[in-house]
């Protein structure tokens, strides 16, 4: 695949950027020796290490006496007899300390309005809403779907659920009503929390109507209430008794609330993510372990300081927004920015302008954003980062997809002014938080490498039998020992959990689904997915999901979807489609392609739209009928097919697909 080619060129470059030890003198992990000491502590006695971190960093209602229960491995249970509440660990712990009067959230809306909320105020609003939900009869163990824009209210909704032991499942606002429906049915939602609409680049995009559509599809009989945050005040359909305004649910409620202690293993949330087969999987995370790992990584990777202004640009619809917006920064008592809009509105200087105005110190975003802002800065000098005062920045982070060296160096030089480390953080929805990442001031950096695992994380590259491969050799990225922040199971499908992540031949190691190799310094280089999962702008999508969406259209007989390298979005979706009619040409082909692209947007969401659709009379198949995706990837990349095609049933089809554009 193209990603492999890219990685090879990176490895030969192998340029090292020093770690700026002077920048992070009093860092949480204060140098390579301190990092090594933590790694050694974890390796020598993992239970003692994880027990110490959990005791020192979390507030427990009932202390745990056992650290790891592996009796049902790979269904691991962490701190199994302990009790705590995640929201109390994010909010109540700060009351009565100087943090209480500090800004927890600086919210900036799409149109640039800024509002601020201290920890005390945020706590009060979460309590009001939690009391309101209780009055409606919602509580422990129920599942709530949250389908909201980036807002203070989204954080309040998630935190209120956590306070009550309601398991939330956030669905990204860009997903369609069909995707929303699938998730609401799968979790058996009793409650949906949404907004009338979301605002992006000046446009109002309805959310409540998508919820109405999803619920009308049936199968959501457990649902009792739809709570609606009034964002735009636009018209919405209303079902009396079921639908309630969020501000009315909170109105008149007490601003104090005793958070419900839950067992450490009580599910905190379910977040759907794409796998290589079938429908998206509901990744289930547990309360204590997830929170501990979110908090530790905010402290270690981002070197959290009381004076920081932290900004993670991720949407709460993704895991990054869970770990590094709703939970980690609050547990650490940081001031954070929450941004409603898009990086290119009103112009592509928005991020830089916000960093300047809010004096952001730690900035965490995705390579896709960096690449598109690089392009914009090249064509429009007024939005180049050099036009802004970015001197407040001290740490830059990257997340969600491979960052190519060009983007890394641009970020480092143009945004960080060659003063800030760039942390290429590797992790996944399933890992809960960072796993392999440089530490600021500690780890020398190589653009394109996520460098070294965090203390306690036993990452390795192995072959198909689970044996370590030699340095410089590619293999499967695995984590050999369990860690508290790990996925507990797939909601409702424990067998799939075992099969996907703990295949028997891999000796019980956690299989990440990424290919990787280590260089002579032991640094990890991620080589892309080993399965049929695509990464479009940092969004994870299964090729099978998109194929199923395409074949559900009446005109489509067969479809195969592959990824191709894209200069901005990392990967782009290319679909090869066989229609139930003769091969379309010219205008007709364009019209059908547009219709199919919109169909995919409706079935899954706009992020899944194929960038390119190629029509053929057939697909390249082996004599046994298997689609040769490997060859389709080559065709999609525009390269000539040089592989052996003698096993193909119909080699001529490759020419047709190569020409069809
Ligand atoms: O392929 C890896 C890629 O994103 C996948 C995880 O996607 P998701 O669960 O949506 O989580 C995204 C936010 C963490 C991984 O399997 N990925 C993530 N971070 C990196 C990465 N690939 C290369 N380098 C990274 N830093």
XYZ file of C-alpha atoms and ligand atoms in Angstrom:
687
model
C 0.000 0.000 0.000
C 1.039 3.566 -0.553
C 1.525 4.146 3.168
C 4.333 1.602 3.133
C 6.125 3.487 0.397
C 5.768 6.689 2.356
C 7.180 5.105 5.505
C 10.229 3.779 3.697
C 11.168 7.248 2.543
C 10.690 8.502 6.075
C 12.958 5.852 7.506
C 15.791 6.794 5.204
C 15.398 10.411 6.234
C 15.563 9.580 9.936
C 16.196 13.138 11.025
C 16.313 13.685 14.769
C 14.979 16.790 16.477
C 16.221 17.341 20.010
C 13.836 17.197 22.938
C 14.197 20.763 24.342
C 15.015 19.669 27.882
C 15.213 23.297 29.011
C 11.618 23.921 27.984
C 10.166 21.409 30.370
C 12.513 21.711 33.318
C 9.903 20.938 35.916
C 7.977 18.480 33.770
C 5.906 15.694 35.269
C 8.373 13.287 33.718
C 11.513 15.320 33.998
C 13.874 13.544 31.641
C 14.911 10.310 30.006
C 16.113 8.922 33.349
C 12.775 9.626 34.991
C 10.963 8.067 32.026
C 13.177 4.991 32.223
C 12.658 4.736 35.978
C 8.867 4.714 35.491
C 9.145 2.094 32.747
C 11.335 -0.050 35.021
C 8.928 0.359 37.924
C 6.032 -0.780 35.712
C 7.956 -3.718 34.258
C 9.206 -4.922 37.641
C 5.756 -5.068 39.248
C 2.898 -3.939 36.999
C 0.228 -4.349 39.701
C 2.135 -2.206 42.179
C 2.738 0.430 39.518
C -0.918 0.673 38.454
C -2.041 0.570 42.091
C 0.225 3.473 42.976
C -1.004 5.598 40.054
C -4.650 4.866 40.831
C -4.224 5.710 44.528
C -2.252 8.885 43.878
C -4.366 10.261 41.049
C -7.992 9.275 41.578
C -10.431 10.005 44.368
C -12.056 6.763 45.530
C -15.302 6.340 47.438
C -14.231 2.859 48.308
C -10.555 1.975 47.936
C -9.731 -1.089 45.858
C -7.915 -4.021 47.393
C -7.212 -5.846 44.126
C -5.513 -4.267 41.111
C -5.971 -6.574 38.121
C -8.328 -9.501 37.912
C -7.207 -11.537 34.914
C -9.285 -14.594 35.744
C -11.546 -14.005 32.732
C -8.830 -12.797 30.338
C -9.009 -11.201 27.844
C -11.933 -9.667 29.730
C -9.742 -7.873 32.234
C -11.114 -6.197 35.327
C -9.175 -3.355 36.902
C -9.519 -2.308 40.536
C -12.563 -4.629 40.628
C -13.695 -3.952 44.200
C -13.065 -0.194 44.160
C -15.772 2.455 43.824
C -15.644 6.006 42.567
C -17.447 8.449 40.349
C -15.808 9.795 37.210
C -17.597 13.140 37.226
C -16.732 13.691 40.888
C -13.132 13.056 39.856
C -13.411 15.748 37.191
C -15.383 18.383 39.103
C -16.080 17.850 42.792
C -12.430 17.144 43.521
C -11.627 20.762 42.629
C -14.268 22.362 44.862
C -12.724 23.968 47.893
C -9.378 24.264 46.088
C -8.086 27.281 44.133
C -9.066 25.436 40.936
C -12.763 25.959 41.766
C -12.630 29.592 40.626
C -10.447 28.940 37.644
C -11.906 28.746 34.137
C -12.664 25.161 33.252
C -13.954 25.986 29.781
C -13.459 28.909 27.454
C -16.049 28.330 24.764
C -15.813 29.990 21.379
C -18.744 29.679 19.032
C -18.665 29.494 15.262
C -19.369 33.229 15.020
C -16.618 34.092 17.494
C -18.620 34.707 20.679
C -16.664 33.724 23.759
C -18.084 32.529 27.055
C -16.290 31.302 30.141
C -17.221 28.880 32.885
C -15.300 28.250 36.085
C -15.018 24.793 37.617
C -17.534 25.842 40.255
C -19.987 27.014 37.590
C -19.513 23.929 35.464
C -20.067 21.754 38.509
C -23.297 23.619 39.305
C -24.621 23.216 35.765
C -23.754 19.525 35.637
C -25.483 19.036 39.003
C -28.633 20.860 37.835
C -28.854 18.703 34.757
C -28.118 15.499 36.679
C -30.899 16.410 39.111
C -33.202 17.131 36.178
C -32.489 13.755 34.599
C -33.077 12.074 37.949
C -36.440 13.844 38.232
C -37.327 12.368 34.844
C -36.551 8.939 36.223
C -33.237 8.289 34.461
C -30.395 6.648 36.300
C -27.820 3.941 36.878
C -27.002 1.568 34.049
C -29.301 3.113 31.423
C -27.817 4.050 28.077
C -28.044 7.555 26.623
C -27.254 8.560 23.064
C -25.630 11.985 22.859
C -25.849 13.616 19.416
C -24.694 17.154 19.942
C -22.506 19.886 18.529
C -19.280 20.955 20.213
C -20.636 22.923 23.142
C -20.452 23.355 26.885
C -23.791 21.528 26.904
C -22.260 18.414 25.328
C -19.709 18.258 28.142
C -22.481 18.854 30.684
C -24.533 16.032 29.157
C -21.627 13.566 29.286
C -20.592 14.593 32.785
C -24.185 14.397 34.059
C -24.484 10.870 32.680
C -21.233 9.908 34.388
C -22.525 11.377 37.676
C -25.599 9.173 37.528
C -23.965 6.010 36.227
C -25.797 6.396 32.894
C -23.631 4.916 30.142
C -23.306 7.394 27.298
C -22.765 6.709 23.666
C -21.851 9.841 21.771
C -22.607 9.827 18.062
C -20.653 12.322 15.971
C -22.982 15.063 14.676
C -21.790 14.358 11.127
C -23.276 10.867 11.129
C -26.571 10.265 9.376
C -29.900 9.392 10.987
C -29.371 5.819 9.793
C -26.051 5.538 11.670
C -27.664 7.148 14.684
C -30.529 4.663 14.540
C -28.155 1.678 14.370
C -26.353 2.854 17.493
C -29.522 3.767 19.430
C -30.919 0.289 18.769
C -27.654 -1.479 19.600
C -27.289 0.198 23.010
C -31.031 0.056 23.795
C -31.143 3.793 24.494
C -33.687 5.119 26.987
C -32.584 8.709 26.493
C -31.292 10.840 23.623
C -29.636 14.180 24.303
C -29.341 16.339 21.205
C -29.613 19.938 19.947
C -32.014 21.645 17.594
C -29.156 22.219 15.168
C -25.420 22.612 14.926
C -23.642 25.591 13.445
C -20.656 25.170 11.168
C -19.127 27.930 9.077
C -22.261 30.046 9.435
C -24.583 27.251 8.318
C -27.251 25.682 10.511
C -27.336 21.906 10.207
C -30.350 20.249 11.854
C -29.759 17.558 14.469
C -33.138 17.106 16.153
C -34.801 16.207 12.839
C -32.171 13.479 12.320
C -33.034 12.114 15.768
C -36.739 12.151 14.865
C -35.969 10.286 11.638
C -33.813 7.743 13.464
C -36.446 7.068 16.111
C -39.151 6.735 13.463
C -37.194 3.829 11.962
C -38.370 1.688 14.865
C -36.618 -0.648 17.258
C -36.071 2.030 19.929
C -38.953 1.010 22.182
C -36.901 1.539 25.343
C -36.600 5.253 24.603
C -38.423 7.567 27.001
C -37.044 11.075 26.458
C -35.345 13.257 23.904
C -33.683 16.201 25.609
C -32.875 19.095 23.289
C -30.282 21.803 23.775
C -31.552 24.977 22.124
C -28.587 26.127 20.059
C -30.089 28.081 17.186
C -33.735 28.512 18.165
C -34.859 27.241 14.764
C -38.115 25.361 14.314
C -38.160 21.726 15.378
C -40.889 19.107 15.377
C -41.999 18.262 18.907
C -43.471 15.158 20.454
C -45.162 16.145 23.696
C -44.166 14.023 26.655
C -41.111 12.607 24.895
C -39.282 15.797 23.908
C -37.956 18.266 26.477
C -35.732 21.333 26.333
C -32.445 20.876 28.130
C -32.733 24.257 29.882
C -36.175 23.292 31.150
C -34.917 19.966 32.460
C -32.289 21.882 34.455
C -34.501 24.799 35.463
C -35.094 25.129 39.195
C -32.960 22.116 40.041
C -30.461 22.207 42.905
C -26.903 23.131 41.993
C -25.516 20.416 44.206
C -25.750 16.706 43.667
C -24.131 13.709 45.257
C -22.427 11.803 42.485
C -23.350 8.121 42.493
C -20.385 5.944 43.409
C -20.035 3.190 40.824
C -17.933 0.091 40.691
C -14.581 0.766 39.021
C -15.617 -1.486 36.144
C -19.012 0.127 35.602
C -19.124 1.058 31.898
C -18.500 4.781 31.464
C -19.249 4.878 27.767
C -19.724 2.968 24.558
C -18.220 4.536 21.471
C -18.754 3.042 18.032
C -15.834 2.635 15.717
C -15.262 0.853 12.438
C -13.761 -2.565 12.105
C -12.841 -4.534 9.051
C -16.066 -6.486 8.883
C -19.708 -5.951 9.654
C -21.237 -2.994 11.384
C -19.367 -0.606 13.663
C -18.350 -2.029 17.024
C -19.452 -0.524 20.320
C -16.171 -0.126 22.165
C -16.953 -0.311 25.879
C -14.784 1.511 28.393
C -14.816 1.186 32.169
C -14.983 4.044 34.655
C -11.833 3.959 36.785
C -9.322 2.554 34.301
C -10.344 4.883 31.497
C -10.246 7.943 33.712
C -6.892 7.027 35.197
C -5.308 6.614 31.781
C -6.918 9.815 30.448
C -5.572 11.742 33.425
C -2.092 10.186 33.427
C -1.597 10.952 29.754
C -2.762 14.555 30.178
C -0.163 14.841 32.928
C 2.649 12.970 31.173
C 2.237 13.684 27.482
C 0.940 17.212 27.796
C 2.917 17.963 30.952
C -0.211 19.549 32.459
C 0.499 22.757 34.394
C -1.922 24.851 36.387
C -1.141 27.815 34.136
C -1.869 25.972 30.881
C -4.522 26.876 28.374
C -5.173 23.542 26.731
C -6.854 23.146 23.363
C -7.752 19.842 21.807
C -9.662 20.549 18.600
C -11.344 17.129 18.409
C -15.111 16.743 18.437
C -16.664 14.952 21.414
C -18.068 12.505 18.866
C -14.663 10.825 18.665
C -12.562 9.222 21.351
C -10.117 12.130 21.310
C -12.966 14.392 22.390
C -13.857 11.997 25.208
C -10.350 11.615 26.568
C -8.891 15.053 25.865
C -11.974 17.308 26.116
C -14.609 15.875 28.443
C -12.574 13.864 30.916
C -8.756 14.185 30.978
C -8.324 17.981 31.068
C -11.089 18.411 33.666
C -9.690 15.698 35.928
C -6.348 17.515 35.665
C -7.963 20.869 36.552
C -6.871 22.556 33.325
C -8.417 25.515 31.554
C -9.438 24.352 28.117
C -10.803 25.818 24.909
C -13.892 24.297 23.355
C -14.484 25.400 19.797
C -17.721 25.001 17.895
C -16.654 25.899 14.358
C -14.321 24.761 11.614
C -10.647 25.706 11.076
C -11.336 27.537 7.820
C -14.107 29.890 8.933
C -14.223 32.869 8.690
C -10.816 32.149 7.192
C -8.017 29.622 7.465
C -6.302 31.717 10.140
C -9.000 30.816 12.699
C -6.853 28.411 14.747
C -3.895 30.796 14.854
C -6.123 33.719 15.737
C -7.683 31.734 18.569
C -4.300 30.590 19.880
C -3.205 34.238 19.943
C -6.362 35.575 21.586
C -6.704 32.861 24.215
C -2.945 32.437 24.761
C -3.125 28.711 24.192
C -0.122 26.837 25.566
C -0.853 23.246 24.526
C -2.423 22.652 21.124
C -3.578 19.252 19.929
C -4.982 18.701 16.442
C -5.059 16.294 13.487
C -2.603 16.090 10.586
C -5.442 16.665 8.113
C -6.100 20.075 9.650
C -2.394 20.892 9.520
C -2.140 19.859 5.881
C -5.163 21.882 4.804
C -3.974 24.937 6.744
C -0.514 24.594 5.183
C -2.109 24.717 1.767
C -4.220 27.727 2.709
C -1.202 29.556 4.149
C 0.720 28.997 0.945
C -1.973 30.563 -1.187
C -3.206 33.249 1.228
C -0.271 34.834 3.104
C -2.624 36.689 5.472
C -3.591 33.387 7.135
C -0.026 32.124 7.515
C 0.781 31.377 11.165
C 3.671 33.881 11.037
C 1.057 36.651 10.878
C -0.076 35.746 14.415
C 1.560 35.880 17.818
C 1.847 32.217 18.747
C 4.468 32.730 21.432
C 2.183 31.343 24.153
C 2.496 27.833 22.696
C 4.814 25.387 24.415
C 3.595 21.955 23.254
C 2.062 20.791 19.984
C 0.342 17.456 19.501
C -0.887 15.436 16.552
C -3.498 12.693 16.629
C -5.590 10.256 14.679
C -3.578 9.440 11.591
C 0.001 9.299 10.413
C 1.605 12.711 10.192
C 3.812 12.911 7.134
C 7.251 14.480 7.694
C 6.437 17.534 5.565
C 3.394 18.353 7.688
C 5.370 17.590 10.867
C 8.175 19.991 9.928
C 5.731 22.722 8.904
C 3.853 22.369 12.207
C 7.132 22.411 14.096
C 8.577 25.439 12.300
C 5.621 27.602 11.291
C 3.324 26.980 14.238
C 5.793 26.069 16.951
C 8.492 28.491 15.859
C 11.037 25.686 16.375
C 10.472 26.147 20.110
C 7.822 23.491 20.801
C 7.997 19.728 20.705
C 5.613 18.073 18.259
C 4.081 15.009 19.867
C 2.908 12.416 17.386
C 0.561 10.456 19.631
C -0.403 6.937 18.565
C -3.496 5.445 20.113
C -7.000 4.219 19.292
C -10.609 4.299 20.430
C -9.872 0.943 22.033
C -6.773 2.036 23.961
C -8.617 4.855 25.756
C -5.689 7.244 25.657
C -2.141 7.734 24.341
C 0.021 4.624 24.096
C 3.095 5.499 22.062
C 4.185 9.119 22.013
C 7.158 11.364 22.616
C 7.227 13.134 25.977
C 7.866 16.870 25.865
C 11.387 17.772 26.808
C 12.290 14.111 27.170
C 12.104 12.235 23.873
C 14.152 13.298 20.845
C 11.720 13.383 17.927
C 11.812 11.949 14.440
C 9.128 13.293 12.097
C 6.805 10.437 11.163
C 7.566 8.314 14.227
C 5.396 8.177 17.337
C 8.661 7.227 19.111
C 8.394 5.262 22.388
C 5.639 3.673 24.504
C 4.455 5.323 27.699
C 5.492 3.768 31.019
C 3.455 0.638 31.694
C 2.686 0.064 28.013
C 4.409 -3.046 26.727
C 4.209 -2.383 22.981
C 5.924 -4.655 20.479
C 6.031 -5.589 16.810
C 5.451 -9.299 16.231
C 4.923 -11.799 13.422
C 1.780 -13.881 12.889
C 2.824 -16.284 15.650
C 3.376 -13.520 18.165
C 7.171 -13.657 18.028
C 9.050 -10.360 18.154
C 10.429 -9.381 14.778
C 13.887 -7.898 14.288
C 14.336 -4.134 14.312
C 13.671 -2.679 10.881
C 11.245 -5.479 10.009
C 7.542 -4.832 9.659
C 4.945 -6.725 11.672
C 1.805 -6.427 13.781
C 1.672 -3.824 16.487
C 0.612 -5.486 19.749
C 0.426 -4.574 23.417
C 1.658 -7.491 25.452
C 0.305 -6.615 28.893
C -3.152 -5.286 29.768
C -3.435 -1.652 30.913
C -6.235 0.090 32.840
C -7.469 2.268 29.951
C -8.047 -0.630 27.587
C -11.344 -1.596 25.924
C -13.318 -3.999 28.118
C -15.487 -5.603 25.472
C -17.596 -4.870 22.433
C -21.057 -3.956 23.674
C -23.275 -6.981 23.212
C -20.683 -8.990 21.304
C -17.979 -10.494 23.528
C -17.079 -13.090 20.887
C -16.271 -10.399 18.357
C -14.166 -8.659 20.994
C -12.050 -11.769 21.507
C -11.735 -12.478 17.807
C -10.863 -8.916 16.830
C -8.340 -8.072 19.517
C -7.033 -11.280 21.045
C -6.548 -13.841 18.264
C -5.319 -17.089 19.883
C -2.095 -17.371 17.863
C -0.866 -14.054 19.285
C -0.284 -15.396 22.800
C -2.953 -13.253 24.421
C -1.478 -9.980 23.203
C -3.780 -7.106 22.287
C -3.765 -6.773 18.492
C -4.048 -3.120 17.522
C -4.816 -3.677 13.838
C -1.898 -1.505 12.717
C 1.283 -2.571 10.991
C 4.472 -1.132 12.468
C 8.200 -1.426 12.621
C 10.873 -0.267 15.036
C 14.086 1.390 14.009
C 17.523 0.879 15.524
C 16.681 3.282 18.380
C 13.592 1.254 19.218
C 11.310 3.979 17.864
C 7.941 2.845 16.516
C 6.861 3.737 12.986
C 3.207 3.057 12.231
C 2.723 1.640 8.747
C -1.057 1.846 8.438
C -3.844 -0.622 9.062
C -3.448 -4.321 8.462
C -7.180 -4.698 7.893
C -9.771 -3.083 5.658
C -10.094 0.011 7.764
C -9.525 3.404 6.167
C -8.425 6.585 7.848
C -9.991 9.606 6.152
C -8.998 12.897 7.778
C -8.375 10.988 10.994
C -11.845 9.404 10.820
C -11.938 5.667 10.913
C -14.150 3.966 8.339
C -14.521 0.351 7.290
C -14.430 -0.401 3.563
C -17.190 -2.971 4.158
C -19.504 -0.354 5.656
C -19.168 1.822 2.584
C -19.582 -1.174 0.283
C -22.772 -2.215 2.082
C -24.097 1.326 1.768
C -23.365 1.325 -1.970
C -24.902 -2.063 -2.712
C -28.055 -1.082 -0.845
C -28.710 1.389 -3.684
C -31.013 -0.099 -6.285
C -28.701 0.704 -9.195
C -25.678 -1.060 -7.715
C -24.922 -4.725 -8.357
C -21.508 -4.896 -6.756
C -19.015 -2.549 -5.128
C -15.478 -2.668 -3.804
C -13.979 0.151 -1.787
C -10.291 0.846 -1.234
C -8.197 3.729 0.052
C -5.737 5.811 -1.894
C -3.171 8.255 -0.524
C -4.441 11.823 -0.459
C -2.313 14.902 0.090
C -4.847 16.514 2.445
C -7.059 13.867 3.982
C -4.335 11.227 4.359
C -6.448 8.620 2.644
C -9.373 9.038 0.276
C -12.209 6.619 -0.499
C -12.228 5.157 -4.008
C -15.196 2.981 -4.949
C -15.310 0.565 -7.853
C -18.908 -0.008 -8.798
C -20.704 -2.427 -11.081
C -24.187 -1.204 -11.979
C -27.332 -3.168 -12.786
C -27.291 -1.527 -16.191
C -24.818 -0.982 -19.001
C -21.648 0.950 -18.319
C -22.507 4.655 -18.026
C -20.471 7.249 -19.871
C -19.976 11.016 -19.857
C -22.746 13.035 -18.224
C -24.649 9.943 -17.167
C -21.620 8.559 -15.323
C -21.185 11.881 -13.505
C -24.860 11.993 -12.570
C -24.901 8.448 -11.201
C -21.638 8.970 -9.337
C -23.079 12.083 -7.672
C -26.212 10.208 -6.729
C -24.192 7.375 -5.203
C -21.948 9.734 -3.284
C -24.992 11.437 -1.776
C -26.483 8.050 -1.034
C -23.415 7.092 1.020
C -23.639 10.424 2.857
C -27.243 9.619 3.723
C -26.517 6.038 4.738
C -23.407 6.704 6.848
C -22.485 10.385 6.865
C -20.707 12.886 4.610
C -17.259 11.773 5.844
C -17.765 8.410 4.124
C -18.509 9.855 0.666
C -16.228 8.309 -1.953
C -13.877 10.879 -3.424
C -13.918 8.946 -6.647
C -16.275 6.370 -8.134
C -15.152 4.235 -11.046
C -17.611 2.153 -12.995
C -16.733 -1.172 -14.546
C -18.553 -4.120 -16.065
C -17.022 -6.309 -13.406
C -14.440 -6.347 -10.625
C -11.084 -8.132 -10.701
C -11.685 -11.536 -9.139
C -9.801 -14.722 -8.607
C -11.266 -17.872 -10.156
C -12.818 -18.636 -6.808
C -14.648 -15.304 -6.936
C -12.599 -13.324 -4.419
C -12.212 -9.618 -5.209
C -8.532 -8.714 -5.584
C -8.411 -5.564 -3.484
C -4.657 -5.441 -3.681
C -4.956 -4.786 -7.409
C -7.752 -2.291 -6.922
C -5.510 -0.317 -4.591
C -2.904 -0.111 -7.315
C -5.494 0.958 -9.886
C -6.903 3.552 -7.459
C -3.448 5.025 -6.904
C -3.107 5.590 -10.649
C -0.038 3.381 -10.862
C 0.484 0.711 -13.500
C -0.323 -2.828 -12.401
C 2.947 -4.733 -12.383
C 1.824 -7.621 -10.173
C 1.138 -11.089 -11.423
C -2.475 -11.159 -12.631
C -2.454 -14.748 -13.858
C -4.788 -15.881 -11.093
C -7.434 -13.417 -12.254
C -10.596 -14.690 -13.827
C -10.891 -11.553 -15.958
C -7.575 -9.664 -16.339
C -8.982 -7.322 -18.997
C -11.153 -5.655 -16.367
C -8.063 -3.948 -14.936
C -7.609 -1.951 -18.124
C -11.221 -0.910 -18.088
C -11.059 0.218 -14.444
C -7.736 2.001 -14.951
C -9.237 4.058 -17.760
C -12.630 4.665 -16.190
C -12.440 7.999 -14.429
O -4.363 3.363 12.280
C -4.142 4.051 13.482
C -4.510 5.509 13.306
O -5.847 5.628 13.745
C -6.333 4.376 14.220
C -7.222 4.589 15.405
O -8.340 5.310 15.024
P -9.422 5.759 16.092
O -9.820 4.588 16.895
O -10.478 6.479 15.344
O -8.673 6.720 17.046
C -8.250 7.960 16.574
C -7.778 8.781 17.746
C -6.702 8.166 18.511
C -5.088 3.594 14.567
O -5.339 2.211 14.558
N -3.653 6.378 14.131
C -3.976 6.990 15.282
N -2.943 7.740 15.710
C -1.951 7.585 14.821
C -2.397 6.710 13.820
N -1.602 6.330 12.802
C -0.368 6.832 12.757
N 0.128 7.669 13.690
C -0.613 8.083 14.725
N -0.123 8.931 15.612
